[in-house]
Amino acid sequence: MNKAEVIDLFIEIKREYPNFDDSDENIDRHLKYLMDFPFDTALRNVEQHIKTNKWPPGIAEIRGRLGEQIERDRMRTVTEEYFAERARARQEACPPPPGWKEEVYAKLGRG
């Protein structure tokens, strides 16, 4: 994130929390801790924070839990791939050949 993006974030925060400190010093302090963080994720975290909190977000809330978010996204992708594979398998499935079940039962000694 760069300084302009931190300012954009502050504008969003200031709309909901008019008393939020948007001084140059606070912008620089936030930039120090958000420099390595993606703006889109920070904005999404701020928007979620606004929906559920009456106090302005701090740096920890702006950063959120990126590791958990990445893992959730990864698991969502894995799950979607799994269900897509199951759907393909369902479409390609066909019944076993005639007599197959009886042969298996005979081999198991049930026939």
PDB file of N, CA and C in Angstrom:
ATOM      1  N   MET A   1       0.857  -1.165   0.000  1.00  0.00           N
ATOM      2  CA  MET A   1       0.000   0.000   0.000  1.00  0.00           C
ATOM      3  C   MET A   1       0.905   1.230   0.000  1.00  0.00           C
ATOM      4  N   ASN A   2       0.507   2.236  -0.734  1.00  0.00           N
ATOM      5  CA  ASN A   2       1.273   3.478  -0.753  1.00  0.00           C
ATOM      6  C   ASN A   2       0.503   4.568   0.010  1.00  0.00           C
ATOM      7  N   LYS A   3       1.113   5.747   0.113  1.00  0.00           N
ATOM      8  CA  LYS A   3       0.517   6.824   0.905  1.00  0.00           C
ATOM      9  C   LYS A   3      -0.844   7.247   0.360  1.00  0.00           C
ATOM     10  N   ALA A   4      -0.981   7.330  -0.957  1.00  0.00           N
ATOM     11  CA  ALA A   4      -2.263   7.727  -1.559  1.00  0.00           C
ATOM     12  C   ALA A   4      -3.359   6.730  -1.191  1.00  0.00           C
ATOM     13  N   GLU A   5      -3.020   5.446  -1.147  1.00  0.00           N
ATOM     14  CA  GLU A   5      -4.019   4.428  -0.790  1.00  0.00           C
ATOM     15  C   GLU A   5      -4.389   4.522   0.690  1.00  0.00           C
ATOM     16  N   VAL A   6      -3.418   4.840   1.544  1.00  0.00           N
ATOM     17  CA  VAL A   6      -3.727   5.034   2.964  1.00  0.00           C
ATOM     18  C   VAL A   6      -4.683   6.218   3.108  1.00  0.00           C
ATOM     19  N   ILE A   7      -4.443   7.276   2.341  1.00  0.00           N
ATOM     20  CA  ILE A   7      -5.333   8.438   2.382  1.00  0.00           C
ATOM     21  C   ILE A   7      -6.732   8.049   1.915  1.00  0.00           C
ATOM     22  N   ASP A   8      -6.830   7.258   0.842  1.00  0.00           N
ATOM     23  CA  ASP A   8      -8.141   6.778   0.375  1.00  0.00           C
ATOM     24  C   ASP A   8      -8.846   5.970   1.465  1.00  0.00           C
ATOM     25  N   LEU A   9      -8.081   5.156   2.162  1.00  0.00           N
ATOM     26  CA  LEU A   9      -8.631   4.364   3.265  1.00  0.00           C
ATOM     27  C   LEU A   9      -9.137   5.285   4.373  1.00  0.00           C
ATOM     28  N   PHE A  10      -8.363   6.303   4.683  1.00  0.00           N
ATOM     29  CA  PHE A  10      -8.757   7.257   5.716  1.00  0.00           C
ATOM     30  C   PHE A  10     -10.030   8.006   5.324  1.00  0.00           C
ATOM     31  N   ILE A  11     -10.181   8.315   4.053  1.00  0.00           N
ATOM     32  CA  ILE A  11     -11.399   8.991   3.592  1.00  0.00           C
ATOM     33  C   ILE A  11     -12.609   8.110   3.876  1.00  0.00           C
ATOM     34  N   GLU A  12     -12.484   6.820   3.586  1.00  0.00           N
ATOM     35  CA  GLU A  12     -13.584   5.878   3.838  1.00  0.00           C
ATOM     36  C   GLU A  12     -13.879   5.792   5.337  1.00  0.00           C
ATOM     37  N   ILE A  13     -12.850   5.719   6.140  1.00  0.00           N
ATOM     38  CA  ILE A  13     -13.029   5.626   7.592  1.00  0.00           C
ATOM     39  C   ILE A  13     -13.661   6.916   8.130  1.00  0.00           C
ATOM     40  N   LYS A  14     -13.172   8.055   7.660  1.00  0.00           N
ATOM     41  CA  LYS A  14     -13.633   9.364   8.144  1.00  0.00           C
ATOM     42  C   LYS A  14     -15.117   9.594   7.837  1.00  0.00           C
ATOM     43  N   ARG A  15     -15.606   9.015   6.722  1.00  0.00           N
ATOM     44  CA  ARG A  15     -17.040   9.157   6.388  1.00  0.00           C
ATOM     45  C   ARG A  15     -17.929   8.579   7.480  1.00  0.00           C
ATOM     46  N   GLU A  16     -17.513   7.469   8.050  1.00  0.00           N
ATOM     47  CA  GLU A  16     -18.324   6.808   9.074  1.00  0.00           C
ATOM     48  C   GLU A  16     -17.960   7.263  10.486  1.00  0.00           C
ATOM     49  N   TYR A  17     -16.694   7.578  10.686  1.00  0.00           N
ATOM     50  CA  TYR A  17     -16.207   7.967  12.009  1.00  0.00           C
ATOM     51  C   TYR A  17     -15.610   9.383  11.898  1.00  0.00           C
ATOM     52  N   PRO A  18     -16.444  10.416  12.011  1.00  0.00           N
ATOM     53  CA  PRO A  18     -15.984  11.796  11.801  1.00  0.00           C
ATOM     54  C   PRO A  18     -14.849  12.239  12.736  1.00  0.00           C
ATOM     55  N   ASN A  19     -14.731  11.625  13.892  1.00  0.00           N
ATOM     56  CA  ASN A  19     -13.683  12.014  14.846  1.00  0.00           C
ATOM     57  C   ASN A  19     -12.371  11.266  14.618  1.00  0.00           C
ATOM     58  N   PHE A  20     -12.303  10.437  13.595  1.00  0.00           N
ATOM     59  CA  PHE A  20     -11.093   9.676  13.303  1.00  0.00           C
ATOM     60  C   PHE A  20      -9.934  10.626  12.996  1.00  0.00           C
ATOM     61  N   ASP A  21      -8.778  10.346  13.555  1.00  0.00           N
ATOM     62  CA  ASP A  21      -7.587  11.183  13.387  1.00  0.00           C
ATOM     63  C   ASP A  21      -6.983  10.956  11.997  1.00  0.00           C
ATOM     64  N   ASP A  22      -7.164  11.919  11.116  1.00  0.00           N
ATOM     65  CA  ASP A  22      -6.621  11.796   9.761  1.00  0.00           C
ATOM     66  C   ASP A  22      -5.449  12.754   9.542  1.00  0.00           C
ATOM     67  N   SER A  23      -4.719  13.013  10.609  1.00  0.00           N
ATOM     68  CA  SER A  23      -3.561  13.909  10.528  1.00  0.00           C
ATOM     69  C   SER A  23      -2.455  13.280   9.698  1.00  0.00           C
ATOM     70  N   ASP A  24      -1.539  14.108   9.220  1.00  0.00           N
ATOM     71  CA  ASP A  24      -0.393  13.616   8.446  1.00  0.00           C
ATOM     72  C   ASP A  24       0.434  12.621   9.256  1.00  0.00           C
ATOM     73  N   GLU A  25       0.566  12.889  10.555  1.00  0.00           N
ATOM     74  CA  GLU A  25       1.338  11.984  11.414  1.00  0.00           C
ATOM     75  C   GLU A  25       0.676  10.606  11.480  1.00  0.00           C
ATOM     76  N   ASN A  26      -0.653  10.588  11.587  1.00  0.00           N
ATOM     77  CA  ASN A  26      -1.370   9.313  11.665  1.00  0.00           C
ATOM     78  C   ASN A  26      -1.315   8.578  10.324  1.00  0.00           C
ATOM     79  N   ILE A  27      -1.375   9.327   9.235  1.00  0.00           N
ATOM     80  CA  ILE A  27      -1.247   8.710   7.905  1.00  0.00           C
ATOM     81  C   ILE A  27       0.116   8.042   7.795  1.00  0.00           C
ATOM     82  N   ASP A  28       1.173   8.749   8.194  1.00  0.00           N
ATOM     83  CA  ASP A  28       2.525   8.185   8.125  1.00  0.00           C
ATOM     84  C   ASP A  28       2.678   6.969   9.033  1.00  0.00           C
ATOM     85  N   ARG A  29       2.079   7.029  10.218  1.00  0.00           N
ATOM     86  CA  ARG A  29       2.149   5.887  11.149  1.00  0.00           C
ATOM     87  C   ARG A  29       1.455   4.668  10.552  1.00  0.00           C
ATOM     88  N   HIS A  30       0.277   4.885   9.974  1.00  0.00           N
ATOM     89  CA  HIS A  30      -0.440   3.770   9.345  1.00  0.00           C
ATOM     90  C   HIS A  30       0.330   3.233   8.142  1.00  0.00           C
ATOM     91  N   LEU A  31       0.910   4.127   7.368  1.00  0.00           N
ATOM     92  CA  LEU A  31       1.681   3.698   6.194  1.00  0.00           C
ATOM     93  C   LEU A  31       2.812   2.767   6.607  1.00  0.00           C
ATOM     94  N   LYS A  32       3.460   3.078   7.711  1.00  0.00           N
ATOM     95  CA  LYS A  32       4.565   2.244   8.204  1.00  0.00           C
ATOM     96  C   LYS A  32       4.124   0.790   8.391  1.00  0.00           C
ATOM     97  N   TYR A  33       2.904   0.601   8.901  1.00  0.00           N
ATOM     98  CA  TYR A  33       2.421  -0.747   9.211  1.00  0.00           C
ATOM     99  C   TYR A  33       1.567  -1.366   8.099  1.00  0.00           C
ATOM    100  N   LEU A  34       1.221  -0.568   7.095  1.00  0.00           N
ATOM    101  CA  LEU A  34       0.379  -1.082   6.011  1.00  0.00           C
ATOM    102  C   LEU A  34       1.108  -1.136   4.679  1.00  0.00           C
ATOM    103  N   MET A  35       2.365  -0.722   4.659  1.00  0.00           N
ATOM    104  CA  MET A  35       3.139  -0.649   3.433  1.00  0.00           C
ATOM    105  C   MET A  35       3.180  -1.995   2.693  1.00  0.00           C
ATOM    106  N   ASP A  36       3.222  -3.086   3.440  1.00  0.00           N
ATOM    107  CA  ASP A  36       3.325  -4.416   2.833  1.00  0.00           C
ATOM    108  C   ASP A  36       1.960  -5.065   2.605  1.00  0.00           C
ATOM    109  N   PHE A  37       0.891  -4.315   2.825  1.00  0.00           N
ATOM    110  CA  PHE A  37      -0.452  -4.900   2.816  1.00  0.00           C
ATOM    111  C   PHE A  37      -1.231  -4.458   1.584  1.00  0.00           C
ATOM    112  N   PRO A  38      -1.997  -5.364   0.953  1.00  0.00           N
ATOM    113  CA  PRO A  38      -2.768  -4.996  -0.247  1.00  0.00           C
ATOM    114  C   PRO A  38      -3.949  -4.077   0.075  1.00  0.00           C
ATOM    115  N   PHE A  39      -4.080  -3.020  -0.701  1.00  0.00           N
ATOM    116  CA  PHE A  39      -5.125  -2.024  -0.484  1.00  0.00           C
ATOM    117  C   PHE A  39      -6.517  -2.642  -0.557  1.00  0.00           C
ATOM    118  N   ASP A  40      -6.785  -3.483  -1.554  1.00  0.00           N
ATOM    119  CA  ASP A  40      -8.127  -4.070  -1.713  1.00  0.00           C
ATOM    120  C   ASP A  40      -8.555  -4.836  -0.467  1.00  0.00           C
ATOM    121  N   THR A  41      -7.632  -5.579   0.112  1.00  0.00           N
ATOM    122  CA  THR A  41      -7.944  -6.333   1.324  1.00  0.00           C
ATOM    123  C   THR A  41      -8.198  -5.393   2.489  1.00  0.00           C
ATOM    124  N   ALA A  42      -7.385  -4.350   2.610  1.00  0.00           N
ATOM    125  CA  ALA A  42      -7.571  -3.373   3.683  1.00  0.00           C
ATOM    126  C   ALA A  42      -8.923  -2.684   3.559  1.00  0.00           C
ATOM    127  N   LEU A  43      -9.289  -2.291   2.352  1.00  0.00           N
ATOM    128  CA  LEU A  43     -10.575  -1.630   2.144  1.00  0.00           C
ATOM    129  C   LEU A  43     -11.725  -2.567   2.493  1.00  0.00           C
ATOM    130  N   ARG A  44     -11.626  -3.820   2.079  1.00  0.00           N
ATOM    131  CA  ARG A  44     -12.659  -4.807   2.407  1.00  0.00           C
ATOM    132  C   ARG A  44     -12.764  -4.979   3.927  1.00  0.00           C
ATOM    133  N   ASN A  45     -11.621  -4.997   4.627  1.00  0.00           N
ATOM    134  CA  ASN A  45     -11.631  -5.128   6.089  1.00  0.00           C
ATOM    135  C   ASN A  45     -12.261  -3.902   6.753  1.00  0.00           C
ATOM    136  N   VAL A  46     -11.962  -2.729   6.225  1.00  0.00           N
ATOM    137  CA  VAL A  46     -12.551  -1.499   6.777  1.00  0.00           C
ATOM    138  C   VAL A  46     -14.062  -1.509   6.569  1.00  0.00           C
ATOM    139  N   GLU A  47     -14.497  -1.889   5.382  1.00  0.00           N
ATOM    140  CA  GLU A  47     -15.941  -1.934   5.107  1.00  0.00           C
ATOM    141  C   GLU A  47     -16.642  -2.913   6.037  1.00  0.00           C
ATOM    142  N   GLN A  48     -16.032  -4.066   6.274  1.00  0.00           N
ATOM    143  CA  GLN A  48     -16.619  -5.042   7.190  1.00  0.00           C
ATOM    144  C   GLN A  48     -16.616  -4.488   8.618  1.00  0.00           C
ATOM    145  N   HIS A  49     -15.546  -3.823   9.001  1.00  0.00           N
ATOM    146  CA  HIS A  49     -15.455  -3.234  10.340  1.00  0.00           C
ATOM    147  C   HIS A  49     -16.566  -2.203  10.550  1.00  0.00           C
ATOM    148  N   ILE A  50     -16.795  -1.370   9.554  1.00  0.00           N
ATOM    149  CA  ILE A  50     -17.830  -0.340   9.646  1.00  0.00           C
ATOM    150  C   ILE A  50     -19.200  -0.965   9.887  1.00  0.00           C
ATOM    151  N   LYS A  51     -19.447  -2.112   9.290  1.00  0.00           N
ATOM    152  CA  LYS A  51     -20.743  -2.784   9.435  1.00  0.00           C
ATOM    153  C   LYS A  51     -20.974  -3.307  10.849  1.00  0.00           C
ATOM    154  N   THR A  52     -19.907  -3.553  11.590  1.00  0.00           N
ATOM    155  CA  THR A  52     -20.078  -4.264  12.853  1.00  0.00           C
ATOM    156  C   THR A  52     -19.517  -3.557  14.084  1.00  0.00           C
ATOM    157  N   ASN A  53     -18.896  -2.394  13.909  1.00  0.00           N
ATOM    158  CA  ASN A  53     -18.263  -1.731  15.056  1.00  0.00           C
ATOM    159  C   ASN A  53     -18.592  -0.249  15.103  1.00  0.00           C
ATOM    160  N   LYS A  54     -18.781   0.250  16.323  1.00  0.00           N
ATOM    161  CA  LYS A  54     -19.089   1.672  16.436  1.00  0.00           C
ATOM    162  C   LYS A  54     -17.834   2.513  16.616  1.00  0.00           C
ATOM    163  N   TRP A  55     -16.674   1.881  16.834  1.00  0.00           N
ATOM    164  CA  TRP A  55     -15.411   2.602  16.983  1.00  0.00           C
ATOM    165  C   TRP A  55     -14.591   2.448  15.712  1.00  0.00           C
ATOM    166  N   PRO A  56     -13.786   3.433  15.367  1.00  0.00           N
ATOM    167  CA  PRO A  56     -12.974   3.344  14.146  1.00  0.00           C
ATOM    168  C   PRO A  56     -11.952   2.206  14.226  1.00  0.00           C
ATOM    169  N   PRO A  57     -11.578   1.667  13.097  1.00  0.00           N
ATOM    170  CA  PRO A  57     -10.621   0.558  13.098  1.00  0.00           C
ATOM    171  C   PRO A  57      -9.202   1.031  13.370  1.00  0.00           C
ATOM    172  N   GLY A  58      -8.462   0.206  14.068  1.00  0.00           N
ATOM    173  CA  GLY A  58      -7.028   0.426  14.251  1.00  0.00           C
ATOM    174  C   GLY A  58      -6.278  -0.327  13.170  1.00  0.00           C
ATOM    175  N   ILE A  59      -4.982  -0.292  13.230  1.00  0.00           N
ATOM    176  CA  ILE A  59      -4.163  -0.969  12.221  1.00  0.00           C
ATOM    177  C   ILE A  59      -4.459  -2.469  12.207  1.00  0.00           C
ATOM    178  N   ALA A  60      -4.622  -3.070  13.367  1.00  0.00           N
ATOM    179  CA  ALA A  60      -4.897  -4.513  13.431  1.00  0.00           C
ATOM    180  C   ALA A  60      -6.201  -4.859  12.719  1.00  0.00           C
ATOM    181  N   GLU A  61      -7.215  -4.034  12.888  1.00  0.00           N
ATOM    182  CA  GLU A  61      -8.497  -4.304  12.214  1.00  0.00           C
ATOM    183  C   GLU A  61      -8.396  -4.052  10.713  1.00  0.00           C
ATOM    184  N   ILE A  62      -7.608  -3.047  10.332  1.00  0.00           N
ATOM    185  CA  ILE A  62      -7.424  -2.778   8.906  1.00  0.00           C
ATOM    186  C   ILE A  62      -6.705  -3.946   8.244  1.00  0.00           C
ATOM    187  N   ARG A  63      -5.710  -4.478   8.918  1.00  0.00           N
ATOM    188  CA  ARG A  63      -4.980  -5.628   8.366  1.00  0.00           C
ATOM    189  C   ARG A  63      -5.842  -6.893   8.422  1.00  0.00           C
ATOM    190  N   GLY A  64      -6.688  -6.971   9.426  1.00  0.00           N
ATOM    191  CA  GLY A  64      -7.531  -8.149   9.561  1.00  0.00           C
ATOM    192  C   GLY A  64      -6.688  -9.381   9.788  1.00  0.00           C
ATOM    193  N   ARG A  65      -7.204 -10.461   9.356  1.00  0.00           N
ATOM    194  CA  ARG A  65      -6.488 -11.734   9.485  1.00  0.00           C
ATOM    195  C   ARG A  65      -6.215 -12.261   8.090  1.00  0.00           C
ATOM    196  N   LEU A  66      -5.236 -11.674   7.445  1.00  0.00           N
ATOM    197  CA  LEU A  66      -4.932 -12.006   6.057  1.00  0.00           C
ATOM    198  C   LEU A  66      -4.646 -13.489   5.880  1.00  0.00           C
ATOM    199  N   GLY A  67      -3.909 -14.076   6.816  1.00  0.00           N
ATOM    200  CA  GLY A  67      -3.604 -15.502   6.705  1.00  0.00           C
ATOM    201  C   GLY A  67      -4.868 -16.343   6.686  1.00  0.00           C
ATOM    202  N   GLU A  68      -5.795 -16.011   7.568  1.00  0.00           N
ATOM    203  CA  GLU A  68      -7.062 -16.737   7.606  1.00  0.00           C
ATOM    204  C   GLU A  68      -7.864 -16.488   6.334  1.00  0.00           C
ATOM    205  N   GLN A  69      -7.826 -15.254   5.829  1.00  0.00           N
ATOM    206  CA  GLN A  69      -8.544 -14.947   4.590  1.00  0.00           C
ATOM    207  C   GLN A  69      -7.973 -15.728   3.418  1.00  0.00           C
ATOM    208  N   ILE A  70      -6.652 -15.808   3.346  1.00  0.00           N
ATOM    209  CA  ILE A  70      -6.006 -16.562   2.270  1.00  0.00           C
ATOM    210  C   ILE A  70      -6.388 -18.031   2.370  1.00  0.00           C
ATOM    211  N   GLU A  71      -6.369 -18.571   3.575  1.00  0.00           N
ATOM    212  CA  GLU A  71      -6.732 -19.983   3.759  1.00  0.00           C
ATOM    213  C   GLU A  71      -8.197 -20.226   3.409  1.00  0.00           C
ATOM    214  N   ARG A  72      -9.083 -19.310   3.786  1.00  0.00           N
ATOM    215  CA  ARG A  72     -10.497 -19.452   3.421  1.00  0.00           C
ATOM    216  C   ARG A  72     -10.668 -19.451   1.905  1.00  0.00           C
ATOM    217  N   ASP A  73      -9.979 -18.539   1.246  1.00  0.00           N
ATOM    218  CA  ASP A  73     -10.062 -18.479  -0.215  1.00  0.00           C
ATOM    219  C   ASP A  73      -9.525 -19.756  -0.846  1.00  0.00           C
ATOM    220  N   ARG A  74      -8.408 -20.265  -0.301  1.00  0.00           N
ATOM    221  CA  ARG A  74      -7.822 -21.500  -0.820  1.00  0.00           C
ATOM    222  C   ARG A  74      -8.788 -22.679  -0.630  1.00  0.00           C
ATOM    223  N   MET A  75      -9.376 -22.774   0.551  1.00  0.00           N
ATOM    224  CA  MET A  75     -10.313 -23.865   0.831  1.00  0.00           C
ATOM    225  C   MET A  75     -11.566 -23.739  -0.029  1.00  0.00           C
ATOM    226  N   ARG A  76     -12.023 -22.512  -0.291  1.00  0.00           N
ATOM    227  CA  ARG A  76     -13.176 -22.312  -1.161  1.00  0.00           C
ATOM    228  C   ARG A  76     -12.862 -22.838  -2.562  1.00  0.00           C
ATOM    229  N   THR A  77     -11.664 -22.540  -3.061  1.00  0.00           N
ATOM    230  CA  THR A  77     -11.255 -22.999  -4.387  1.00  0.00           C
ATOM    231  C   THR A  77     -11.164 -24.518  -4.423  1.00  0.00           C
ATOM    232  N   VAL A  78     -10.555 -25.100  -3.408  1.00  0.00           N
ATOM    233  CA  VAL A  78     -10.432 -26.561  -3.341  1.00  0.00           C
ATOM    234  C   VAL A  78     -11.813 -27.205  -3.308  1.00  0.00           C
ATOM    235  N   THR A  79     -12.723 -26.652  -2.530  1.00  0.00           N
ATOM    236  CA  THR A  79     -14.078 -27.197  -2.432  1.00  0.00           C
ATOM    237  C   THR A  79     -14.817 -27.088  -3.759  1.00  0.00           C
ATOM    238  N   GLU A  80     -14.698 -25.939  -4.424  1.00  0.00           N
ATOM    239  CA  GLU A  80     -15.347 -25.777  -5.729  1.00  0.00           C
ATOM    240  C   GLU A  80     -14.800 -26.780  -6.742  1.00  0.00           C
ATOM    241  N   GLU A  81     -13.479 -26.993  -6.718  1.00  0.00           N
ATOM    242  CA  GLU A  81     -12.871 -27.976  -7.625  1.00  0.00           C
ATOM    243  C   GLU A  81     -13.372 -29.382  -7.308  1.00  0.00           C
ATOM    244  N   TYR A  82     -13.482 -29.712  -6.022  1.00  0.00           N
ATOM    245  CA  TYR A  82     -13.965 -31.034  -5.628  1.00  0.00           C
ATOM    246  C   TYR A  82     -15.388 -31.265  -6.132  1.00  0.00           C
ATOM    247  N   PHE A  83     -16.267 -30.293  -5.908  1.00  0.00           N
ATOM    248  CA  PHE A  83     -17.655 -30.464  -6.347  1.00  0.00           C
ATOM    249  C   PHE A  83     -17.763 -30.481  -7.868  1.00  0.00           C
ATOM    250  N   ALA A  84     -16.916 -29.748  -8.556  1.00  0.00           N
ATOM    251  CA  ALA A  84     -16.907 -29.798 -10.028  1.00  0.00           C
ATOM    252  C   ALA A  84     -16.479 -31.185 -10.492  1.00  0.00           C
ATOM    253  N   GLU A  85     -15.490 -31.763  -9.842  1.00  0.00           N
ATOM    254  CA  GLU A  85     -15.040 -33.120 -10.189  1.00  0.00           C
ATOM    255  C   GLU A  85     -16.139 -34.145  -9.899  1.00  0.00           C
ATOM    256  N   ARG A  86     -16.827 -33.990  -8.783  1.00  0.00           N
ATOM    257  CA  ARG A  86     -17.930 -34.905  -8.461  1.00  0.00           C
ATOM    258  C   ARG A  86     -19.035 -34.789  -9.506  1.00  0.00           C
ATOM    259  N   ALA A  87     -19.327 -33.578  -9.963  1.00  0.00           N
ATOM    260  CA  ALA A  87     -20.357 -33.376 -10.988  1.00  0.00           C
ATOM    261  C   ALA A  87     -19.937 -34.039 -12.299  1.00  0.00           C
ATOM    262  N   ARG A  88     -18.647 -33.903 -12.661  1.00  0.00           N
ATOM    263  CA  ARG A  88     -18.156 -34.572 -13.881  1.00  0.00           C
ATOM    264  C   ARG A  88     -18.266 -36.088 -13.750  1.00  0.00           C
ATOM    265  N   ALA A  89     -17.891 -36.608 -12.588  1.00  0.00           N
ATOM    266  CA  ALA A  89     -17.959 -38.058 -12.364  1.00  0.00           C
ATOM    267  C   ALA A  89     -19.408 -38.537 -12.437  1.00  0.00           C
ATOM    268  N   ARG A  90     -20.330 -37.755 -11.903  1.00  0.00           N
ATOM    269  CA  ARG A  90     -21.742 -38.117 -11.942  1.00  0.00           C
ATOM    270  C   ARG A  90     -22.242 -38.189 -13.385  1.00  0.00           C
ATOM    271  N   GLN A  91     -21.799 -37.248 -14.211  1.00  0.00           N
ATOM    272  CA  GLN A  91     -22.227 -37.233 -15.616  1.00  0.00           C
ATOM    273  C   GLN A  91     -21.653 -38.405 -16.399  1.00  0.00           C
ATOM    274  N   GLU A  92     -20.445 -38.828 -16.041  1.00  0.00           N
ATOM    275  CA  GLU A  92     -19.778 -39.905 -16.777  1.00  0.00           C
ATOM    276  C   GLU A  92     -20.076 -41.286 -16.199  1.00  0.00           C
ATOM    277  N   ALA A  93     -20.770 -41.339 -15.083  1.00  0.00           N
ATOM    278  CA  ALA A  93     -21.041 -42.613 -14.419  1.00  0.00           C
ATOM    279  C   ALA A  93     -21.985 -43.476 -15.249  1.00  0.00           C
ATOM    280  N   CYS A  94     -21.772 -44.782 -15.153  1.00  0.00           N
ATOM    281  CA  CYS A  94     -22.678 -45.727 -15.822  1.00  0.00           C
ATOM    282  C   CYS A  94     -22.830 -46.943 -14.915  1.00  0.00           C
ATOM    283  N   PRO A  95     -23.904 -47.687 -15.069  1.00  0.00           N
ATOM    284  CA  PRO A  95     -24.111 -48.853 -14.201  1.00  0.00           C
ATOM    285  C   PRO A  95     -23.085 -49.948 -14.511  1.00  0.00           C
ATOM    286  N   PRO A  96     -22.832 -50.829 -13.534  1.00  0.00           N
ATOM    287  CA  PRO A  96     -21.893 -51.921 -13.779  1.00  0.00           C
ATOM    288  C   PRO A  96     -22.458 -52.892 -14.818  1.00  0.00           C
ATOM    289  N   PRO A  97     -21.593 -53.665 -15.441  1.00  0.00           N
ATOM    290  CA  PRO A  97     -22.074 -54.619 -16.446  1.00  0.00           C
ATOM    291  C   PRO A  97     -22.988 -55.670 -15.816  1.00  0.00           C
ATOM    292  N   PRO A  98     -23.886 -56.236 -16.625  1.00  0.00           N
ATOM    293  CA  PRO A  98     -24.801 -57.254 -16.093  1.00  0.00           C
ATOM    294  C   PRO A  98     -24.025 -58.418 -15.477  1.00  0.00           C
ATOM    295  N   GLY A  99     -24.464 -58.876 -14.324  1.00  0.00           N
ATOM    296  CA  GLY A  99     -23.863 -60.017 -13.649  1.00  0.00           C
ATOM    297  C   GLY A  99     -22.688 -59.658 -12.753  1.00  0.00           C
ATOM    298  N   TRP A 100     -22.233 -58.433 -12.793  1.00  0.00           N
ATOM    299  CA  TRP A 100     -21.067 -58.016 -12.000  1.00  0.00           C
ATOM    300  C   TRP A 100     -21.320 -58.194 -10.509  1.00  0.00           C
ATOM    301  N   LYS A 101     -22.479 -57.719 -10.035  1.00  0.00           N
ATOM    302  CA  LYS A 101     -22.798 -57.804  -8.612  1.00  0.00           C
ATOM    303  C   LYS A 101     -22.826 -59.264  -8.158  1.00  0.00           C
ATOM    304  N   GLU A 102     -23.417 -60.114  -8.967  1.00  0.00           N
ATOM    305  CA  GLU A 102     -23.497 -61.521  -8.601  1.00  0.00           C
ATOM    306  C   GLU A 102     -22.113 -62.159  -8.532  1.00  0.00           C
ATOM    307  N   GLU A 103     -21.211 -61.773  -9.448  1.00  0.00           N
ATOM    308  CA  GLU A 103     -19.839 -62.300  -9.426  1.00  0.00           C
ATOM    309  C   GLU A 103     -19.112 -61.874  -8.153  1.00  0.00           C
ATOM    310  N   VAL A 104     -19.307 -60.620  -7.757  1.00  0.00           N
ATOM    311  CA  VAL A 104     -18.664 -60.135  -6.539  1.00  0.00           C
ATOM    312  C   VAL A 104     -19.190 -60.880  -5.341  1.00  0.00           C
ATOM    313  N   TYR A 105     -20.502 -61.048  -5.271  1.00  0.00           N
ATOM    314  CA  TYR A 105     -21.097 -61.787  -4.150  1.00  0.00           C
ATOM    315  C   TYR A 105     -20.601 -63.225  -4.128  1.00  0.00           C
ATOM    316  N   ALA A 106     -20.448 -63.847  -5.276  1.00  0.00           N
ATOM    317  CA  ALA A 106     -19.965 -65.233  -5.346  1.00  0.00           C
ATOM    318  C   ALA A 106     -18.529 -65.308  -4.809  1.00  0.00           C
ATOM    319  N   LYS A 107     -17.710 -64.323  -5.163  1.00  0.00           N
ATOM    320  CA  LYS A 107     -16.327 -64.312  -4.677  1.00  0.00           C
ATOM    321  C   LYS A 107     -16.270 -64.089  -3.167  1.00  0.00           C
ATOM    322  N   LEU A 108     -17.234 -63.378  -2.640  1.00  0.00           N
ATOM    323  CA  LEU A 108     -17.272 -63.127  -1.208  1.00  0.00           C
ATOM    324  C   LEU A 108     -17.935 -64.248  -0.438  1.00  0.00           C
ATOM    325  N   GLY A 109     -18.470 -65.200  -1.147  1.00  0.00           N
ATOM    326  CA  GLY A 109     -19.124 -66.326  -0.506  1.00  0.00           C
ATOM    327  C   GLY A 109     -20.542 -66.060  -0.074  1.00  0.00           C
ATOM    328  N   ARG A 110     -21.167 -65.044  -0.645  1.00  0.00           N
ATOM    329  CA  ARG A 110     -22.542 -64.710  -0.288  1.00  0.00           C
ATOM    330  C   ARG A 110     -23.531 -65.250  -1.322  1.00  0.00           C
ATOM    331  N   GLY A 111     -23.049 -65.704  -2.415  1.00  0.00           N
ATOM    332  CA  GLY A 111     -23.912 -66.042  -3.524  1.00  0.00           C
ATOM    333  C   GLY A 111     -24.461 -67.385  -3.430  1.00  0.00           C
TER     334      GLY A 111
END
